[in-house]
Short mmCIF file of C-alpha atoms in Angstrom, two decimals:
data_model
loop_
_atom_site.label_atom_id
_atom_site.label_comp_id
_atom_site.label_asym_id
_atom_site.label_seq_id
_atom_site.Cartn_x
_atom_site.Cartn_y
_atom_site.Cartn_z
CA MET A 1 153.13 89.32 87.42
CA THR A 2 152.46 92.28 89.70
CA THR A 3 149.21 90.76 90.94
CA GLN A 4 151.11 87.56 91.69
CA GLY A 5 153.19 89.49 94.20
CA ILE A 6 156.70 90.85 94.48
CA ASP A 7 160.07 89.33 95.33
CA PRO A 8 160.10 89.70 99.15
CA ARG A 9 163.88 90.17 99.19
CA GLY A 10 163.56 93.46 97.24
CA PRO A 11 161.90 95.49 100.06
CA ARG A 12 164.27 93.91 102.58
CA VAL A 13 167.37 94.99 100.65
CA GLY A 14 165.78 98.41 100.19
CA ALA A 15 165.04 98.65 103.93
CA GLY A 16 168.67 97.75 104.67
CA ILE A 17 169.97 100.57 102.42
CA THR A 18 167.44 103.00 103.92
CA ALA A 19 168.42 101.98 107.47
CA PHE A 20 172.08 102.63 106.62
CA LEU A 21 171.24 106.13 105.28
CA LEU A 22 169.11 106.91 108.35
CA ALA A 23 171.98 105.82 110.62
CA ILE A 24 174.21 108.34 108.81
CA VAL A 25 171.57 111.05 109.34
CA VAL A 26 171.61 110.27 113.09
CA LEU A 27 175.44 110.42 113.09
CA LEU A 28 175.48 113.76 111.24
CA GLY A 29 173.11 115.17 113.87
CA ALA A 30 171.62 118.66 113.63
CA THR A 31 173.46 119.70 110.46
CA PRO A 32 172.38 120.86 106.97
CA GLU A 33 173.97 117.69 105.51
CA ALA A 34 171.75 115.52 107.72
CA TRP A 35 168.70 117.49 106.60
CA GLY A 36 169.64 117.03 102.92
CA LEU A 37 170.13 113.31 103.33
CA LEU A 38 166.80 113.02 105.17
CA VAL A 39 165.12 114.84 102.25
CA LEU A 40 166.59 112.21 99.90
CA VAL A 41 165.30 109.35 102.10
CA THR A 42 161.88 111.06 102.41
CA VAL A 43 161.55 111.39 98.62
CA GLY A 44 162.38 107.67 98.31
CA PHE A 45 159.71 106.79 100.89
CA GLY A 46 157.25 109.07 99.08
CA ILE A 47 157.79 107.22 95.78
CA GLY A 48 157.43 103.88 97.58
CA ALA A 49 154.32 105.06 99.40
CA VAL A 50 152.54 105.88 96.13
CA TRP A 51 153.89 103.35 93.62
CA GLY A 52 155.18 100.61 95.92
CA PRO A 53 158.72 99.75 97.09
CA GLY A 54 159.65 98.41 93.64
CA ALA A 55 159.44 101.92 92.19
CA THR A 56 161.99 103.46 94.58
CA TRP A 57 165.62 103.85 93.55
CA GLN A 58 166.47 101.12 96.09
CA GLY A 59 163.98 98.84 94.36
CA ARG A 60 165.42 99.64 90.92
CA LEU A 61 168.95 99.05 92.24
CA TYR A 62 167.84 95.65 93.56
CA ARG A 63 166.25 94.59 90.28
CA ARG A 64 169.09 95.94 88.11
CA TRP A 65 172.14 94.79 90.09
CA ILE A 66 171.21 92.29 92.80
CA ALA A 67 168.26 90.16 91.60
CA PRO A 68 170.05 88.94 88.41
CA ARG A 69 172.79 87.46 90.59
CA LEU A 70 170.34 85.59 92.85
CA ASP A 71 168.13 82.54 92.30
CA PRO A 72 164.51 83.33 91.40
CA PRO A 73 162.40 83.91 94.54
CA THR A 74 160.87 80.77 96.06
CA GLU A 75 157.81 82.72 97.21
CA ARG A 76 156.24 85.99 96.30
CA GLU A 77 154.76 88.53 98.66
CA ASP A 78 151.73 90.75 98.62
CA PRO A 79 153.01 94.27 97.77
CA ARG A 80 150.57 96.01 100.14
CA PRO A 81 152.38 95.41 103.49
CA PRO A 82 155.74 96.81 102.29
CA ARG A 83 153.99 99.73 100.62
CA PHE A 84 152.23 100.53 103.88
CA ALA A 85 155.64 100.44 105.61
CA GLN A 86 156.88 102.99 103.05
CA GLN A 87 153.93 105.24 103.94
CA VAL A 88 154.76 105.03 107.64
CA GLY A 89 158.42 105.88 106.92
CA PHE A 90 157.34 108.76 104.68
CA VAL A 91 155.17 110.37 107.37
CA ILE A 92 157.88 110.10 110.06
CA CYS A 93 160.63 111.49 107.81
CA LEU A 94 158.43 114.24 106.36
CA ILE A 95 157.71 115.48 109.89
CA GLY A 96 161.49 115.55 110.50
CA VAL A 97 162.14 117.45 107.25
CA VAL A 98 159.41 120.04 107.91
CA LEU A 99 160.29 120.57 111.59
CA GLY A 100 163.99 120.70 110.68
CA LEU A 101 163.24 123.56 108.31
CA THR A 102 160.70 125.52 110.36
CA TRP A 103 161.49 124.77 114.00
CA SER A 104 164.80 123.20 114.93
CA ALA A 105 167.57 121.26 113.20
CA GLY A 106 167.46 118.90 116.20
CA ALA A 107 164.22 117.42 114.86
CA VAL A 108 166.13 115.88 111.92
CA PRO A 109 168.20 113.26 113.82
CA VAL A 110 165.25 112.53 116.13
CA ALA A 111 162.92 111.75 113.20
CA ALA A 112 165.71 109.72 111.57
CA ALA A 113 166.19 107.77 114.83
CA ILE A 114 162.46 106.93 115.02
CA ALA A 115 162.34 105.88 111.34
CA LEU A 116 165.55 103.86 111.81
CA MET A 117 164.04 102.03 114.76
CA ALA A 118 160.88 101.26 112.78
CA ALA A 119 162.98 100.00 109.84
CA LEU A 120 165.21 97.84 112.06
CA LEU A 121 162.28 96.30 113.93
CA ASN A 122 160.64 95.49 110.61
CA ALA A 123 163.77 94.07 108.98
CA ALA A 124 165.25 92.14 111.92
CA PHE A 125 162.13 91.00 113.80
CA GLY A 126 159.27 91.30 111.33
CA LEU A 127 157.61 93.83 113.65
CA CYS A 128 155.62 96.26 111.55
CA LEU A 129 154.91 99.33 113.72
CA GLY A 130 152.43 100.59 111.17
CA CYS A 131 150.52 97.30 111.47
CA GLU A 132 150.23 97.73 115.22
CA LEU A 133 148.89 101.26 114.68
CA TYR A 134 146.54 100.18 111.89
CA MET A 135 144.05 98.66 114.34
CA PHE A 136 143.70 101.98 116.16
CA GLY A 137 142.51 103.55 112.93
CA GLN A 138 140.10 100.70 112.32
CA ARG A 139 138.73 100.96 115.87
CA LEU A 140 138.24 104.70 115.54
CA ARG A 141 136.28 104.14 112.35
CA ALA A 142 134.21 101.40 113.99
CA ARG A 143 133.37 103.83 116.81
CA GLN A 144 132.39 106.57 114.35
CA SER A 145 130.15 104.24 112.37
CA THR A 146 128.33 103.08 115.53
CA SER A 147 128.05 106.50 117.24
CA GLY A 148 127.29 108.26 113.94
CA GLY A 149 124.05 106.26 113.65
CA ARG A 150 123.85 104.14 110.53
CA MET B 1 179.74 113.61 116.93
CA THR B 2 180.29 111.41 120.01
CA ASP B 3 176.83 112.37 121.28
CA ASN B 4 175.37 111.38 117.93
CA LEU B 5 177.20 108.06 118.07
CA TRP B 6 175.73 107.38 121.50
CA MET B 7 172.27 108.26 120.18
CA LEU B 8 172.75 105.81 117.32
CA LEU B 9 173.90 103.06 119.69
CA ALA B 10 170.96 103.77 122.00
CA VAL B 11 168.53 103.45 119.07
CA LEU B 12 170.11 100.12 118.05
CA ALA B 13 170.03 98.77 121.63
CA LEU B 14 166.42 99.88 122.16
CA SER B 15 165.40 98.25 118.86
CA VAL B 16 166.90 94.94 119.96
CA VAL B 17 165.21 95.08 123.39
CA VAL B 18 161.80 95.96 121.91
CA GLY B 19 162.21 93.39 119.12
CA VAL B 20 163.15 90.52 121.44
CA TRP B 21 160.31 91.36 123.84
CA TRP B 22 157.81 91.64 120.99
CA ARG B 23 158.92 88.42 119.36
CA SER B 24 158.58 86.48 122.62
CA ARG B 25 154.86 87.35 122.64
CA GLN B 26 154.14 86.24 119.09
CA GLY B 27 151.41 83.63 118.81
CA VAL B 28 151.37 82.81 122.53
CA VAL B 29 148.11 80.96 123.30
CA ARG B 30 146.15 82.62 126.10
CA THR B 31 143.03 81.41 127.88
CA SER B 32 140.10 83.74 127.19
CA ASP B 33 137.92 85.02 130.02
CA THR B 34 135.04 86.06 127.78
CA GLY B 35 133.52 82.56 127.56
CA PRO B 36 130.93 82.90 130.39
CA ALA B 37 129.56 86.17 129.00
CA GLN B 38 129.27 84.68 125.50
CA ARG B 39 127.53 81.61 126.90
CA ALA B 40 124.89 83.87 128.46
CA GLY B 41 124.16 85.92 125.34
CA ALA B 42 124.66 85.74 121.59
CA ALA B 43 128.28 85.59 120.47
CA PRO B 44 129.39 88.57 118.34
CA TRP B 45 130.10 86.20 115.43
CA ALA B 46 126.62 84.60 115.62
CA ASP B 47 125.57 85.82 112.14
CA LEU B 48 128.67 84.44 110.41
CA GLY B 49 127.24 80.91 110.36
CA LEU B 50 130.30 79.14 111.71
CA PRO B 51 130.02 75.33 112.05
CA HIS B 52 128.96 74.23 115.54
CA ASP B 53 130.40 70.73 115.42
CA ARG B 54 134.01 71.80 114.91
CA ILE B 55 136.66 73.96 116.51
CA VAL B 56 136.90 77.21 114.54
CA LEU B 57 140.22 79.02 114.16
CA MET B 58 138.84 82.50 113.52
CA GLN B 59 141.68 84.64 112.21
CA MET B 60 141.29 88.42 112.16
CA SER B 61 143.60 89.80 109.44
CA ALA B 62 144.47 93.05 107.71
CA GLU B 63 145.60 93.57 104.13
CA ILE B 64 148.72 95.43 105.25
CA CYS B 65 149.89 92.61 107.53
CA SER B 66 152.41 90.12 106.15
CA ALA B 67 152.40 87.98 109.34
CA CYS B 68 148.69 87.38 108.58
CA ARG B 69 149.56 85.56 105.32
CA GLN B 70 152.07 83.36 107.06
CA THR B 71 149.61 82.57 109.88
CA ALA B 72 146.84 81.84 107.36
CA ARG B 73 149.08 79.24 105.67
CA VAL B 74 149.91 77.62 109.03
CA LEU B 75 146.29 77.52 110.21
CA SER B 76 144.87 76.18 106.95
CA GLU B 77 147.43 73.36 107.06
CA VAL B 78 146.48 72.55 110.66
CA ALA B 79 142.78 72.58 109.69
CA ALA B 80 143.45 70.39 106.65
CA ALA B 81 145.20 67.79 108.82
CA ASP B 82 142.48 67.74 111.50
CA GLU B 83 138.86 66.95 110.57
CA GLY B 84 137.50 68.58 113.71
CA VAL B 85 139.03 71.97 112.89
CA VAL B 86 138.14 74.70 110.38
CA HIS B 87 140.04 77.89 109.59
CA VAL B 88 138.13 81.11 108.83
CA GLU B 89 139.97 84.29 107.89
CA LEU B 90 138.19 87.64 108.26
CA ASP B 91 139.41 91.09 107.24
CA VAL B 92 139.14 93.58 110.11
CA ALA B 93 138.28 96.36 107.64
CA GLU B 94 135.21 94.38 106.52
CA HIS B 95 134.29 93.24 110.05
CA ARG B 96 135.01 96.35 112.12
CA ASP B 97 132.19 95.80 114.60
CA LEU B 98 133.26 92.20 115.21
CA ALA B 99 136.90 93.28 115.64
CA ALA B 100 135.80 95.92 118.15
CA ALA B 101 133.52 93.48 120.01
CA LEU B 102 136.37 90.99 120.25
CA ARG B 103 138.74 93.80 121.31
CA VAL B 104 141.21 92.91 118.58
CA LEU B 105 144.16 95.28 118.97
CA ARG B 106 146.62 93.68 116.58
CA THR B 107 146.62 91.58 113.45
CA PRO B 108 146.72 88.67 113.15
CA THR B 109 144.60 87.78 116.18
CA VAL B 110 143.36 84.20 116.20
CA VAL B 111 140.23 83.57 118.27
CA VAL B 112 139.59 79.86 118.85
CA VAL B 113 135.87 79.10 119.11
CA GLY B 114 135.08 75.76 120.74
CA THR B 115 132.26 73.38 119.87
CA ASP B 116 130.18 74.99 122.66
CA GLY B 117 130.17 78.16 120.54
CA THR B 118 132.27 80.29 122.89
CA GLU B 119 135.78 81.70 122.67
CA VAL B 120 138.16 79.32 124.44
CA VAL B 121 141.65 80.61 123.73
CA ARG B 122 143.21 83.30 121.57
CA ALA B 123 146.62 84.32 120.29
CA SER B 124 148.00 87.51 118.71
CA GLY B 125 150.84 87.76 116.23
CA ALA B 126 152.32 85.22 113.84
CA MET B 127 151.65 81.61 114.90
CA THR B 128 153.92 78.62 114.41
CA PRO B 129 152.40 75.18 113.59
CA THR B 130 153.28 74.07 117.15
CA GLN B 131 151.41 77.03 118.66
CA ALA B 132 148.41 76.40 116.38
CA ARG B 133 148.21 72.73 117.42
CA GLU B 134 148.57 73.77 121.06
CA ALA B 135 145.62 76.16 120.64
CA VAL B 136 143.49 73.32 119.20
CA ALA B 137 144.53 70.90 121.96
CA ARG B 138 143.69 73.46 124.64
CA ALA B 139 140.32 74.18 123.04
CA ARG B 140 139.54 70.44 123.16
CA ALA B 141 140.71 70.10 126.78
CA GLU B 142 138.67 73.10 127.97
CA ILE B 143 135.47 71.75 126.44
CA SER B 144 135.80 68.14 127.63
CA THR B 145 136.26 69.39 131.23
CA PRO B 146 133.25 71.35 132.55
CA ALA B 147 133.93 74.94 131.63
CA GLN B 148 131.66 76.30 134.42
CA ASN B 149 134.47 75.76 136.93
CA THR B 150 136.78 78.23 135.23
CA GLY B 151 133.87 80.62 134.77
CA ALA B 152 132.82 80.55 138.44
CA GLU B 153 136.30 81.33 139.68
CA ARG B 154 136.42 84.62 137.86
#
């Protein structure tokens, strides 16, 4: 079942909930409450980054409460793209959490704004920022393998 | 709080602008200017053994890219409906040197190789069936008219 792919609506519902929480973080601004909420979102992204979006509390919520009320999915999706998106979200939010603690509380809404934009672009337009960045990593590795002398 | 509300609205507005701009560029078929150079030397895909008698839709994909799956479905349907067309999907992680030689910056990137063995057109981003058929039609048109003309102008 898992190798067959996942219900593509699950990550989308999860991304919607996450986007809503990130919008609240932006609204709360440079406050301890915003930082706490960003920690919660970051932990969710961390779980999704390691075990896939289905393992997050948003994913569980979807399977437990939403999926039973919907028709079975007409197509299933490869779990790797949404998991990669979780990893991108995790890195952005983790930077916000760490900088919020060590440097300035102003970093919290800024990181939330960047993650929110990435989530919105992915959900509304299918633009995966991580996918656009992925090729840079591949090109760097190609350069290393050619200059490193095989 | 009002400042934060403005920041939120700015993020939403910027997302819409970026998203609309990005979407308008998806799968747009562009004429390639690399043909003359490839005609002179060996093409970077020479050792892949692509068929010479057909137009090849060479799709560069990544495992993390969901638009690649959608484009692969579209292109394989176009290839199935047209005897003169084949669809080949390559993973950029397995073909890093080729991806670098082709200057692939995004996935999916579809490089259309004509029957003369050179790149004719290419497109980046998810492709619709209409865009895929347009790419094939343009590849045919470029090859039936002498391609040297376009090469000499550049």
